[in-house]
Amino acid sequence: MLYFIRLLTAFTILVLQVQSVPFLSTRQSSSSTNTSNATTTIINNTLIAKIDDIRARWGVKGINVALVASPDYIGNKTGHSQKEWSTQSISLGSANRHNHAFEDDTLYAIGSNSKHFAAVSIGLLIANNTKLSNGQLLSLTTKVKDILPEFGLMDGYAGENADLVDLMSMRSGLPRHDHLIGPSKTVPHLLSGLPITDGFVHENINYQTCISAVQAFLQAGGGTNLTACAGEIKSIGWWDHTDGVRIATTGGVITTGQDMIKWLKEELSPTVLPSFIVPATTTSWSVLTNQPAIPGITSIYSYGLGQYMYTYRGYTIHTHDGSVFGQLSHNIRIPDLGIGMVIIVNDQSYGDSMGSLVGNMILDAVLDLEPINWELKTVKGLAGLLDLTNTDSQSSTNSPLTSSNTTNSTTQTRPAPDRNTIIGTYTDKAYGDWKVQPISDLQNISTISALNQTLTQYGLTFTDQSYFAHDDQSSFITHYVFTPSDGPLFNITPSYITPTYDENSDDASGLTAITYSPGTAVFKDNGMGLFNIWQQGNTLQPSIVVEDNIEQNAEVWFKKQ
Ligand SMILES: *[C@@H]1O[C@H](CO)[C@@H](O)[C@H](O)[C@H]1NC(C)=O
Ligand SMILES: *[C@@H]1O[C@H](CO)[C@@H](O)[C@H](O)[C@H]1NC(C)=O
Ligand SMILES: *[C@@H]1O[C@H](CO)[C@@H](O)[C@H](O)[C@H]1NC(C)=O
Ligand SMILES: *[C@@H]1O[C@H](CO)[C@@H](O)[C@H](O)[C@H]1NC(C)=O
Ligand SMILES: *[C@@H]1O[C@H](CO)[C@@H](O)[C@H](O)[C@H]1NC(C)=O
Ligand SMILES: *[C@@H]1O[C@H](CO)[C@@H](O)[C@H](O)[C@H]1NC(C)=O
Ligand SMILES: *[C@@H]1O[C@H](CO)[C@@H](O)[C@H](O)[C@H]1NC(C)=O
Ligand SMILES: *[C@@H]1O[C@H](CO)[C@@H](O)[C@H](O)[C@H]1NC(C)=O
Ligand SMILES: *[C@@H]1O[C@H](CO)[C@@H](O)[C@H](O)[C@H]1NC(C)=O
Ligand SMILES: *[C@@H]1O[C@H](CO)[C@@H](O)[C@H](O)[C@H]1NC(C)=O
């Protein structure tokens, strides 16, 4: 429960501070404020100081904002007509543990904000009148199977008929399976959460598949290597222990503030991209929330191709968020006014909330609306006092607090099965081979301690009957930890072990584990079924854990070798 306690304490302090600190803080400047790159004032120093004040009080290391405003917007505001776009680069706090400032050329990862690049890339191929091998022109409604013959889904009809829009608008029915992120050949072996086109279910693999499809097709025709077009391929070692290529299109872009300024302008007012592309990606192809996310302030959210659409206090917003461990980003645009911003926060715990909060404060300012006390609303939302529906595509990555039915902890009613029944190698066609071993086989003290510490957040602890499976195939997960719950039922906690560094140090000081909320593993003589592991997001119901007919009912069924 350490994590909960830490959060609750933080929230209590924040609520007290927020209520006693007037929203219009009197602080005029901050030593860490760096607006050296402002070419125009889109937002003023008073607001910047207020944001920095919140950043400092929340203990968030750094925030970077790249902001653009159209000539029209600034012209109307100042009464002087103007030809150029205005840009403002705001660097608050520091970019890293060496306390470097966020420069315009500081590299950061934008996670799922990469998806829009992927969708736009496909748009570029369409614009080039790219032909399929059957002679037809590539289009958004091209069936994936017509490009990538080996593509399929467990639901055969869906596999035959899924088109590029189905995949890119997250309506293939596949749940996230984030741990899996891997080659598209795994897709036919994954159970769907919903029939195809029935609704939005966030799934990164959709993006990988689209791009693999297009890539395979291009190479077959001797064409471009799309991955190579997208930029330089480099390891993104601190959060992905692979070369990152397989997650490139769904979350692999690493970029800079300078480039985000160019990208925001291009998204808002394309000069290079053919005019049909951005509108195609910001068309509502599927519905993400069927209730306004924040009643009275925002509308429902819909999803295009790597883009969310909603209205904020009456204005249309195009947006997406992204996260990789420790780098959380938001791309937020007001297309009708020509305003755009990319916000980066380098804090794993509060980065996503901080990004939304800063985004909303800036929206209020540029829209010239009465400011809402977003800090107070955010704190109340985090503390569960307010229902701020989380639309974040990556929420289950960031939020170890996602409620789960399996964190029941407490007393075990039935004894765990004999150790020899559990240990062994388990195989699933998509997930691969898992070697389940007793926790005592983990030799590395730092790993044990990091895992143990993170388990306590869920009220789980290691016992003699705990096990683990090491995973070196998944992009994200290094260890799946099994702790006994009730007889054949175990909690399974997917964890990612990563080194920690002290301020200014280049040497790792230890290890920490980042975990996804636990699911349930049910062990049988012939295999293991997993429940509530595929990250259902906000559209699917939690799976009901059963002990019979597991092969049919589990989200993932591993056969024991
Ligand atoms: C802002 O950043 C620039 C470039 O790193 C640096 O020269 C300048 O001193 C910084 N300003 C402040 C107020 O920190
Ligand atoms: C932003 O400021 C930095 C340091 O002052 C400078 O190197 C860089 O060229 C500036 N970028 C722009 C777009 O003016
Ligand atoms: C600027 O003002 C004109 C005239 O009122 C209006 O038509 C236009 O929409 C405004 N543009 C922006 C970006 O506010
Ligand atoms: C589209 O065609 C142009 C001209 O042949 C080429 O330079 C460009 O790379 C092509 N774009 C894509 C995405 O294939
Ligand atoms: C695409 O290009 C990259 C970089 O040049 C290379 O590493 C990769 O192997 C290529 N992919 C394929 C499938 O050829
Ligand atoms: C700064 O911007 C905020 C938000 O737009 C505005 O309310 C405030 O009056 C401005 N302050 C100054 C000193 O211009
Ligand atoms: C959770 O606790 C309830 C009540 O003690 C129990 O019936 C149920 O089986 C538990 N669920 C799990 C997954 O352990
Ligand atoms: C434990 O594992 C970490 C990460 O793999 C490694 O850096 C460290 O050296 C290991 N420690 C021991 C004692 O093997
Ligand atoms: C795990 O943490 C608990 C609580 O801090 C501690 O009592 C226990 O000894 C630890 N177990 C291991 C195996 O480190
Ligand atoms: C929670 O777990 C219990 C016991 O395993 C099960 O009966 C119940 O249906 C589960 N609830 C949900 C929402 O999955």
XYZ file of C-alpha atoms and ligand atoms in Angstrom:
701
model
C 0.000 0.000 0.000
C 3.047 2.265 0.028
C 2.166 3.763 -3.284
C -1.360 4.556 -2.211
C -0.146 6.123 0.960
C 2.421 8.197 -0.858
C -0.228 9.429 -3.268
C -2.782 10.118 -0.621
C -0.309 12.074 1.442
C 0.689 14.051 -1.585
C -2.945 14.719 -2.406
C -3.791 15.819 1.083
C -0.937 18.268 1.080
C -1.850 19.501 -2.360
C -5.493 19.968 -1.546
C -4.536 22.020 1.482
C -2.066 24.067 -0.477
C -4.342 24.610 -3.393
C -7.160 25.772 -1.212
C -4.965 28.167 0.679
C -3.070 29.469 -2.336
C -5.207 31.736 -4.458
C -5.342 30.611 -8.047
C -3.921 33.930 -9.142
C -0.567 33.439 -7.566
C 1.371 36.592 -6.857
C 4.627 35.002 -7.879
C 5.851 36.857 -10.914
C 8.895 34.953 -11.934
C 10.744 31.813 -11.229
C 14.428 31.174 -11.400
C 13.813 28.060 -13.423
C 11.576 29.726 -15.981
C 13.233 29.806 -19.375
C 11.372 31.421 -22.190
C 14.456 32.314 -24.164
C 12.997 31.076 -27.399
C 9.803 33.064 -27.347
C 9.382 34.899 -30.601
C 6.007 36.256 -29.563
C 4.060 36.202 -26.387
C 1.279 33.725 -26.934
C 0.983 33.185 -23.213
C 2.426 35.750 -20.808
C 4.968 35.429 -18.027
C 2.328 35.599 -15.324
C 0.750 32.400 -16.605
C 4.133 30.784 -17.177
C 5.142 31.582 -13.595
C 1.872 30.120 -12.354
C 2.506 26.901 -14.257
C 6.057 26.746 -12.948
C 4.785 27.279 -9.428
C 2.475 24.282 -9.780
C 5.304 22.243 -11.314
C 7.592 23.025 -8.392
C 4.959 22.254 -5.756
C 4.106 18.934 -7.387
C 7.773 17.997 -7.416
C 7.770 17.577 -11.188
C 11.265 17.910 -12.570
C 10.635 19.464 -15.952
C 7.953 20.722 -18.311
C 8.529 21.834 -21.862
C 5.878 23.510 -23.996
C 6.172 24.171 -27.728
C 3.426 26.600 -28.672
C 2.339 27.978 -32.057
C -0.310 30.511 -33.080
C -1.504 31.390 -36.567
C -0.947 34.855 -38.086
C -4.711 35.316 -38.049
C -5.044 34.577 -34.355
C -2.246 36.938 -33.312
C -3.391 39.530 -35.833
C -6.888 39.565 -34.373
C -5.501 39.698 -30.888
C -3.032 42.525 -31.385
C -4.955 44.404 -34.063
C -1.862 44.369 -36.288
C -2.067 42.109 -39.278
C 0.769 39.693 -39.459
C 2.163 37.171 -41.916
C 4.264 34.839 -39.823
C 3.237 32.190 -37.357
C 4.109 32.999 -33.780
C 5.960 30.419 -31.764
C 6.877 30.205 -28.130
C 9.061 27.650 -26.451
C 8.730 27.353 -22.709
C 11.183 25.431 -20.608
C 10.433 24.983 -16.924
C 12.544 23.110 -14.423
C 15.023 20.785 -16.038
C 15.124 18.139 -18.687
C 17.157 15.508 -16.854
C 18.998 14.518 -13.702
C 22.013 16.593 -14.768
C 19.706 19.594 -14.490
C 20.126 20.598 -18.117
C 17.454 22.986 -19.348
C 15.026 21.807 -22.013
C 16.589 23.290 -25.130
C 14.874 23.499 -28.479
C 16.968 20.557 -29.563
C 16.565 18.404 -26.433
C 15.437 14.968 -27.563
C 12.345 13.462 -26.040
C 10.052 10.570 -26.810
C 6.459 11.377 -27.744
C 5.069 7.857 -27.302
C 1.657 7.443 -28.861
C 1.817 10.843 -30.496
C 3.806 8.843 -33.066
C 0.559 7.293 -34.289
C -0.413 10.430 -36.159
C 2.854 10.246 -38.086
C 2.046 6.664 -39.012
C -1.436 7.563 -40.252
C -0.085 10.542 -42.189
C 2.575 8.293 -43.778
C -0.128 6.046 -45.112
C -1.915 9.152 -46.386
C 1.260 10.089 -48.269
C 1.343 6.712 -49.973
C -2.287 7.140 -50.966
C -1.504 10.604 -52.306
C 1.216 9.041 -54.446
C -1.344 6.784 -56.171
C 0.369 3.740 -54.774
C -0.950 0.552 -56.372
C -1.564 -2.793 -54.713
C -0.302 -5.986 -56.319
C -3.844 -6.633 -57.582
C -3.676 -3.378 -59.504
C -6.047 -1.448 -57.243
C -5.024 1.855 -55.747
C -4.135 1.901 -52.061
C -6.846 3.649 -50.025
C -7.882 3.984 -46.404
C -10.467 1.271 -46.993
C -7.981 -1.180 -48.473
C -8.327 -4.485 -46.659
C -5.266 -5.301 -44.637
C -5.349 -8.817 -46.067
C -4.953 -7.406 -49.590
C -1.652 -5.915 -48.539
C -0.408 -8.423 -46.010
C -1.757 -11.854 -46.988
C -0.704 -13.486 -43.711
C -2.798 -11.011 -41.712
C -5.699 -12.495 -39.792
C -7.692 -12.173 -36.616
C -9.034 -14.917 -34.397
C -12.449 -13.892 -35.683
C -11.992 -15.081 -39.267
C -14.543 -12.707 -40.786
C -12.904 -9.741 -39.098
C -9.502 -10.877 -40.299
C -10.733 -11.134 -43.885
C -12.454 -7.766 -43.845
C -10.504 -5.451 -41.537
C -9.347 -2.414 -43.457
C -6.742 0.223 -42.687
C -9.308 2.536 -41.082
C -10.553 -0.256 -38.808
C -7.044 -0.762 -37.519
C -5.987 2.864 -37.303
C -9.237 4.010 -35.641
C -8.905 1.270 -33.012
C -12.022 -0.623 -33.999
C -10.444 -3.984 -34.799
C -11.812 -5.220 -31.455
C -8.393 -6.268 -30.185
C -7.644 -5.201 -26.609
C -4.315 -3.535 -25.871
C -2.114 -6.507 -25.035
C 0.577 -3.899 -24.459
C 3.026 -6.360 -23.005
C 3.032 -8.251 -26.182
C 3.891 -5.568 -28.680
C 5.618 -7.578 -31.284
C 5.409 -8.803 -34.811
C 2.075 -8.842 -36.608
C 2.170 -12.609 -37.021
C 1.000 -12.833 -33.427
C -2.271 -11.043 -34.148
C -4.280 -14.004 -35.525
C -3.765 -15.738 -32.192
C -5.159 -12.998 -29.975
C -8.680 -13.126 -28.657
C -10.749 -10.072 -29.564
C -12.562 -8.067 -26.913
C -15.327 -6.871 -29.239
C -16.608 -7.781 -32.673
C -14.918 -5.716 -35.364
C -16.239 -2.152 -35.794
C -18.356 -2.510 -32.641
C -16.392 0.130 -30.847
C -13.166 1.699 -29.827
C -10.652 -0.543 -28.082
C -7.200 0.920 -27.809
C -4.632 -1.370 -29.360
C -1.089 -0.494 -30.254
C -0.701 -3.599 -32.353
C -3.203 -2.166 -34.842
C -0.663 0.455 -35.730
C 2.204 -1.925 -36.004
C 0.175 -4.133 -38.269
C -0.812 -1.311 -40.606
C 2.702 -0.219 -41.019
C 4.066 -3.749 -41.373
C 1.443 -4.237 -44.034
C 2.365 -1.167 -45.980
C 6.027 -1.800 -45.489
C 5.835 -5.380 -46.682
C 3.920 -4.231 -49.694
C 6.389 -1.507 -50.558
C 9.318 -3.802 -50.269
C 7.672 -6.429 -52.393
C 7.397 -3.763 -55.073
C 11.003 -2.719 -54.526
C 9.754 0.530 -53.024
C 10.661 2.586 -50.045
C 11.536 1.191 -46.654
C 9.039 3.139 -44.590
C 10.866 2.635 -41.297
C 13.969 4.126 -42.825
C 11.932 7.092 -44.164
C 10.664 7.860 -40.718
C 14.080 8.891 -39.442
C 17.148 7.398 -37.940
C 16.725 4.083 -36.180
C 18.356 4.013 -32.772
C 17.898 2.112 -29.584
C 15.670 3.890 -27.108
C 17.344 1.905 -24.416
C 16.019 3.502 -21.287
C 12.512 2.249 -21.776
C 12.575 -0.352 -24.521
C 15.190 -3.060 -24.420
C 14.728 -3.832 -28.135
C 15.903 -1.635 -31.024
C 12.444 -0.085 -30.930
C 11.626 -0.717 -34.581
C 8.640 -2.893 -33.846
C 7.003 -0.189 -31.809
C 8.155 2.665 -34.022
C 4.823 3.504 -35.585
C 2.773 3.072 -32.467
C 5.069 4.917 -30.110
C 8.663 5.209 -31.237
C 9.141 8.798 -32.366
C 11.841 10.751 -30.549
C 11.911 14.406 -31.433
C 12.639 17.981 -30.291
C 10.699 21.135 -29.474
C 11.934 22.746 -32.671
C 10.540 19.930 -34.776
C 7.284 19.856 -32.840
C 6.795 23.534 -33.702
C 7.137 22.647 -37.392
C 4.845 19.658 -36.989
C 2.140 21.634 -35.153
C 2.085 24.236 -37.926
C 1.888 21.501 -40.548
C -0.975 19.772 -38.723
C -2.859 23.076 -38.400
C -2.122 24.472 -41.818
C -0.513 21.951 -44.146
C 1.976 23.284 -46.656
C 3.765 20.037 -47.462
C 1.064 17.459 -46.783
C -1.678 17.016 -49.385
C -4.798 18.743 -48.095
C -6.931 15.602 -47.630
C -4.617 13.896 -45.160
C -5.053 15.764 -41.869
C -8.872 15.985 -42.282
C -8.960 12.211 -42.902
C -7.071 11.624 -39.667
C -9.314 13.981 -37.682
C -12.576 12.471 -38.904
C -14.438 10.692 -36.089
C -14.271 7.065 -37.132
C -15.004 5.642 -33.688
C -16.335 6.813 -30.339
C -14.001 6.704 -27.384
C -16.192 7.921 -24.521
C -19.965 7.877 -24.749
C -20.260 10.468 -21.964
C -18.682 13.899 -21.849
C -15.293 13.394 -20.232
C -15.744 16.445 -17.967
C -19.424 17.367 -17.883
C -20.104 20.974 -18.783
C -16.582 21.487 -20.081
C -15.715 18.811 -22.592
C -17.813 16.743 -24.968
C -17.493 13.047 -25.675
C -14.223 11.994 -27.261
C -14.082 10.424 -30.679
C -11.127 8.869 -32.433
C -9.798 9.428 -35.905
C -6.506 8.022 -37.134
C -4.032 8.580 -34.341
C -6.067 11.592 -33.153
C -8.769 12.321 -30.588
C -11.453 14.899 -31.198
C -13.610 16.614 -28.591
C -14.822 20.078 -27.718
C -13.393 22.125 -24.875
C -15.738 24.862 -23.604
C -17.308 24.947 -27.046
C -14.143 24.840 -29.171
C -13.150 21.888 -31.338
C -9.941 20.274 -30.146
C -7.717 17.823 -31.995
C -5.364 16.034 -29.694
C -3.446 12.964 -28.686
C -1.314 12.009 -25.761
C 1.632 9.748 -25.461
C 3.731 8.147 -22.806
C 6.818 6.136 -22.468
C 8.267 5.505 -19.049
C 9.113 8.906 -17.614
C 8.153 11.002 -20.654
C 4.523 12.025 -21.000
C 3.335 14.214 -23.822
C 0.220 15.947 -25.087
C -0.336 17.422 -28.528
C -3.355 19.754 -28.277
C -4.673 21.932 -31.112
C -7.541 24.354 -31.682
C -7.835 23.965 -35.460
C -10.372 26.780 -35.936
C -8.032 29.348 -34.410
C -4.743 27.904 -35.517
C -3.353 27.307 -32.040
C -1.287 24.277 -31.150
C 0.931 23.050 -28.352
C 3.039 20.053 -27.455
C 3.606 19.619 -23.735
C 6.244 17.273 -22.378
C 6.476 16.340 -18.699
C 9.284 14.122 -17.460
C 7.512 12.657 -14.444
C 6.195 9.104 -14.400
C 3.718 9.533 -11.544
C 2.082 12.841 -12.381
C 3.232 13.517 -15.906
C -0.041 12.715 -17.589
C -2.164 14.719 -15.142
C 0.300 17.594 -15.253
C 0.214 17.616 -19.061
C -3.601 17.846 -19.132
C -3.623 20.452 -16.407
C -1.089 22.675 -18.175
C -2.886 22.123 -21.484
C -6.202 23.238 -20.021
C -4.654 26.298 -18.356
C -3.156 27.329 -21.686
C -6.448 26.665 -23.494
C -8.289 28.954 -21.072
C -5.705 31.671 -21.680
C -5.527 31.499 -25.467
C -9.316 31.229 -25.710
C -9.588 34.248 -23.436
C -11.985 32.429 -21.139
C -12.444 32.807 -17.411
C -9.731 30.519 -16.006
C -10.860 27.315 -14.330
C -8.863 26.198 -11.294
C -7.446 23.169 -13.079
C -4.979 22.368 -10.353
C -7.731 21.921 -7.801
C -9.880 19.937 -10.243
C -6.948 17.699 -11.120
C -6.062 17.045 -7.519
C -9.663 16.213 -6.687
C -9.813 13.983 -9.745
C -6.660 12.139 -8.702
C -7.960 11.793 -5.181
C -11.156 10.280 -6.544
C -13.301 13.166 -5.302
C -14.250 14.113 -8.830
C -15.015 11.960 -11.814
C -12.506 13.098 -14.422
C -12.878 10.307 -16.928
C -9.472 9.295 -18.089
C -9.333 9.153 -21.846
C -5.620 8.682 -21.914
C -4.708 6.060 -24.392
C -1.860 4.960 -22.248
C -3.511 5.176 -18.883
C -2.931 1.607 -17.950
C 0.753 2.103 -18.594
C 0.989 5.034 -16.278
C -1.474 4.343 -13.662
C -0.673 1.548 -11.305
C -3.889 2.519 -9.558
C -6.246 1.130 -12.177
C -8.834 -0.759 -10.215
C -8.647 -4.452 -10.514
C -10.702 -7.222 -9.137
C -7.704 -9.300 -8.391
C -6.052 -7.100 -5.812
C -8.213 -8.803 -3.265
C -5.132 -9.757 -1.255
C -6.398 -10.755 2.190
C -6.708 -14.324 3.206
C -6.113 -17.265 1.031
C -8.941 -19.720 1.366
C -7.556 -22.706 -0.527
C -3.896 -23.764 -0.414
C -1.777 -23.100 -3.486
C -1.114 -26.163 -5.631
C 2.063 -28.129 -5.263
C 5.135 -26.399 -6.677
C 5.673 -29.082 -9.323
C 2.204 -28.463 -10.707
C 3.115 -24.849 -11.337
C 6.685 -24.771 -12.559
C 7.269 -25.556 -16.204
C 7.156 -24.029 -19.651
C 3.889 -22.630 -20.943
C 3.254 -21.706 -24.567
C 0.856 -19.394 -26.342
C 1.143 -18.729 -30.069
C 1.070 -14.974 -29.583
C 2.796 -14.600 -26.237
C 5.445 -17.226 -26.878
C 7.063 -19.446 -24.251
C 6.987 -18.567 -20.587
C 9.192 -20.499 -18.190
C 7.477 -20.277 -14.820
C 10.022 -20.619 -12.007
C 9.947 -20.313 -8.224
C 10.757 -16.795 -7.055
C 13.727 -18.280 -5.191
C 15.370 -18.818 -8.604
C 15.689 -15.056 -8.948
C 19.303 -14.568 -7.954
C 19.587 -10.815 -8.247
C 18.902 -9.205 -4.865
C 18.210 -5.804 -6.421
C 15.628 -7.301 -8.753
C 13.921 -9.156 -5.915
C 13.840 -6.067 -3.787
C 12.514 -3.850 -6.609
C 9.771 -6.348 -7.434
C 8.869 -6.876 -3.809
C 8.628 -3.154 -3.236
C 6.301 -2.616 -6.152
C 4.104 -5.573 -5.197
C 3.431 -3.982 -1.850
C 1.622 -1.181 -3.708
C -1.026 -3.747 -4.441
C -1.008 -5.324 -1.026
C 0.823 -8.345 -2.416
C 3.942 -9.928 -0.964
C 6.312 -12.679 -1.919
C 5.791 -15.995 -0.228
C 7.421 -19.397 -0.720
C 4.677 -20.033 -3.232
C 5.459 -17.089 -5.478
C 6.752 -17.596 -8.997
C 7.983 -15.550 -11.919
C 8.403 -15.753 -15.659
C 11.134 -13.721 -17.282
C 10.230 -12.133 -20.600
C 12.877 -11.005 -23.019
C 10.569 -10.823 -26.032
C 8.097 -8.201 -24.895
C 8.994 -4.574 -25.383
C 7.867 -3.559 -21.962
C 7.796 -6.382 -19.492
C 10.823 -8.006 -17.973
C 9.110 -10.114 -15.288
C 5.648 -11.515 -14.691
C 5.278 -12.195 -10.982
C 2.793 -14.755 -9.649
C 1.660 -14.475 -6.027
C -0.812 -16.967 -4.568
C -4.401 -15.801 -4.174
C -6.803 -18.682 -3.743
C -5.918 -22.265 -4.661
C -5.103 -22.340 -8.391
C -5.743 -18.591 -8.638
C -2.645 -16.377 -8.559
C -2.251 -12.657 -8.959
C -0.061 -11.977 -11.935
C 1.789 -8.668 -11.949
C 3.544 -7.617 -15.163
C 6.640 -5.641 -14.207
C 9.377 -3.737 -15.907
C 12.705 -3.557 -14.105
C 14.870 -0.576 -14.840
C 17.894 1.070 -13.213
C 17.563 4.197 -11.085
C 20.071 7.027 -11.000
C 20.766 9.664 -8.399
C 20.932 13.340 -9.316
C 23.952 14.124 -11.480
C 25.165 10.543 -11.418
C 26.007 8.327 -14.376
C 26.080 5.180 -12.277
C 22.921 3.275 -11.516
C 22.141 3.420 -7.832
C 19.712 0.532 -7.883
C 16.732 -0.919 -9.661
C 13.087 -0.032 -9.659
C 10.078 -1.889 -10.967
C 7.261 -0.259 -12.901
C 4.192 -2.428 -12.906
C 0.909 -2.798 -14.674
C -2.001 -3.559 -12.381
C -2.289 -7.245 -11.539
C -4.510 -9.708 -13.319
C -5.358 -13.272 -12.426
C -3.580 -16.426 -13.557
C -5.431 -19.700 -13.141
C -3.249 -22.800 -13.217
C -4.587 -26.122 -14.517
C -2.761 -29.393 -15.091
C -2.551 -28.742 -18.811
C -1.895 -25.030 -18.842
C -2.547 -21.572 -17.515
C -5.273 -19.053 -18.289
C -4.819 -15.313 -17.827
C -7.643 -12.902 -16.955
C -7.637 -9.089 -16.770
C -4.189 -8.942 -18.231
C -4.963 -7.551 -21.675
C -5.784 -4.047 -20.348
C -9.399 -3.593 -21.251
C -9.266 0.193 -21.224
C -12.482 2.093 -20.735
C -14.593 0.281 -23.312
C -14.410 -3.386 -22.332
C -15.837 -4.936 -19.175
C -13.392 -6.677 -16.843
C -13.133 -10.391 -17.580
C -14.763 -12.733 -15.112
C -12.302 -15.149 -13.644
C -13.452 -18.751 -14.000
C -11.846 -22.045 -13.194
C -13.676 -24.164 -15.756
C -13.465 -24.045 -19.546
C -10.500 -21.780 -19.157
C -9.257 -22.461 -22.648
C -12.402 -20.793 -23.993
C -12.801 -18.113 -21.343
C -9.320 -16.816 -20.606
C -7.995 -13.756 -22.385
C -4.831 -15.716 -23.026
C -4.460 -19.480 -22.713
C -1.011 -21.017 -22.383
C -0.634 -24.742 -22.927
C 1.808 -26.464 -20.601
C 4.577 -28.327 -22.393
C 17.559 29.810 -20.817
O 18.258 28.908 -21.624
C 19.332 29.517 -22.347
C 19.905 28.448 -23.272
O 20.229 27.310 -22.539
C 20.357 30.033 -21.320
O 21.413 30.645 -22.024
C 19.692 31.030 -20.423
O 20.577 31.437 -19.417
C 18.459 30.412 -19.764
N 17.732 31.428 -19.041
C 17.292 31.246 -17.797
C 16.532 32.393 -17.206
O 17.496 30.209 -17.185
C 16.362 28.723 -29.062
O 17.355 29.118 -28.172
C 18.552 28.392 -28.248
C 19.484 28.876 -27.142
O 19.274 30.185 -26.818
C 19.151 28.580 -29.649
O 20.298 27.788 -29.766
C 18.124 28.127 -30.676
O 18.599 28.343 -31.979
C 16.827 28.870 -30.498
N 15.830 28.331 -31.375
C 15.053 29.090 -32.160
C 14.041 28.380 -32.971
O 15.165 30.292 -32.175
C -10.024 36.868 -37.017
O -11.035 37.802 -37.171
C -11.845 37.609 -38.319
C -12.772 38.778 -38.444
O -13.503 38.933 -37.247
C -12.567 36.281 -38.180
O -13.339 36.018 -39.333
C -11.547 35.168 -38.035
O -12.197 33.949 -37.792
C -10.615 35.484 -36.875
N -9.570 34.447 -36.855
C -9.132 33.883 -35.744
C -8.072 32.866 -35.888
O -9.559 34.205 -34.655
C 5.872 9.904 -53.383
O 6.435 10.098 -54.673
C 7.523 11.028 -54.689
C 7.917 11.215 -56.140
O 8.133 9.977 -56.740
C 8.655 10.463 -53.828
O 9.719 11.377 -53.792
C 8.153 10.253 -52.415
O 9.164 9.637 -51.630
C 6.936 9.366 -52.435
N 6.403 9.316 -51.088
C 6.119 8.186 -50.479
C 5.605 8.305 -49.105
O 6.277 7.115 -51.031
C 14.626 -0.643 -43.185
O 15.704 0.259 -43.049
C 16.363 0.167 -41.820
C 17.367 1.284 -41.736
O 18.085 1.399 -42.915
C 16.993 -1.207 -41.683
O 17.647 -1.305 -40.434
C 15.875 -2.225 -41.740
O 16.439 -3.518 -41.684
C 15.095 -2.072 -43.024
N 13.938 -2.954 -42.923
C 13.747 -3.915 -43.785
C 12.550 -4.776 -43.493
O 14.459 -4.089 -44.760
C -1.618 37.013 -18.536
O -2.463 36.077 -19.178
C -3.596 35.729 -18.432
C -4.317 34.617 -19.196
O -4.557 35.004 -20.508
C -4.467 36.950 -18.215
O -5.610 36.606 -17.448
C -3.675 37.993 -17.484
O -4.412 39.178 -17.377
C -2.370 38.294 -18.197
N -1.548 39.110 -17.338
C -0.878 40.142 -17.768
C -0.076 40.867 -16.755
O -0.922 40.510 -18.938
C -11.917 -11.601 -3.549
O -12.505 -11.661 -2.277
C -13.774 -12.253 -2.270
C -14.345 -12.124 -0.878
O -13.394 -12.523 0.068
C -13.656 -13.687 -2.751
O -14.924 -14.250 -2.815
C -13.071 -13.710 -4.130
O -12.866 -14.994 -4.589
C -11.743 -12.978 -4.170
N -11.287 -12.891 -5.553
C -10.053 -13.154 -5.931
C -9.768 -13.024 -7.381
O -9.192 -13.506 -5.159
C 21.066 -7.166 -11.066
O 20.458 -6.819 -12.310
C 20.787 -5.524 -12.756
C 19.947 -5.237 -13.986
O 19.988 -6.266 -14.869
C 22.266 -5.425 -13.026
O 22.594 -4.125 -13.457
C 23.006 -5.742 -11.731
O 24.376 -5.742 -11.980
C 22.581 -7.087 -11.193
N 23.167 -7.270 -9.888
C 23.798 -8.384 -9.542
C 24.302 -8.438 -8.163
O 23.915 -9.288 -10.351
C 9.163 -8.047 0.858
O 8.783 -6.870 1.531
C 8.169 -7.137 2.777
C 7.643 -5.818 3.291
O 8.606 -4.818 3.211
C 9.203 -7.771 3.681
O 8.597 -8.051 4.928
C 9.671 -9.070 3.055
O 10.705 -9.636 3.807
C 10.187 -8.832 1.653
N 10.431 -10.095 1.012
C 11.493 -10.326 0.273
C 11.587 -11.667 -0.338
O 12.361 -9.496 0.095
C -14.328 -10.518 -9.186
O -13.842 -11.763 -8.726
C -14.840 -12.662 -8.289
C -14.166 -13.899 -7.778
O -13.154 -14.336 -8.625
C -15.791 -12.951 -9.438
O -16.825 -13.778 -9.004
C -16.370 -11.649 -9.950
O -17.205 -11.887 -11.044
C -15.266 -10.728 -10.364
N -15.806 -9.475 -10.798
C -15.446 -8.938 -11.938
C -16.049 -7.623 -12.254
O -14.648 -9.452 -12.709
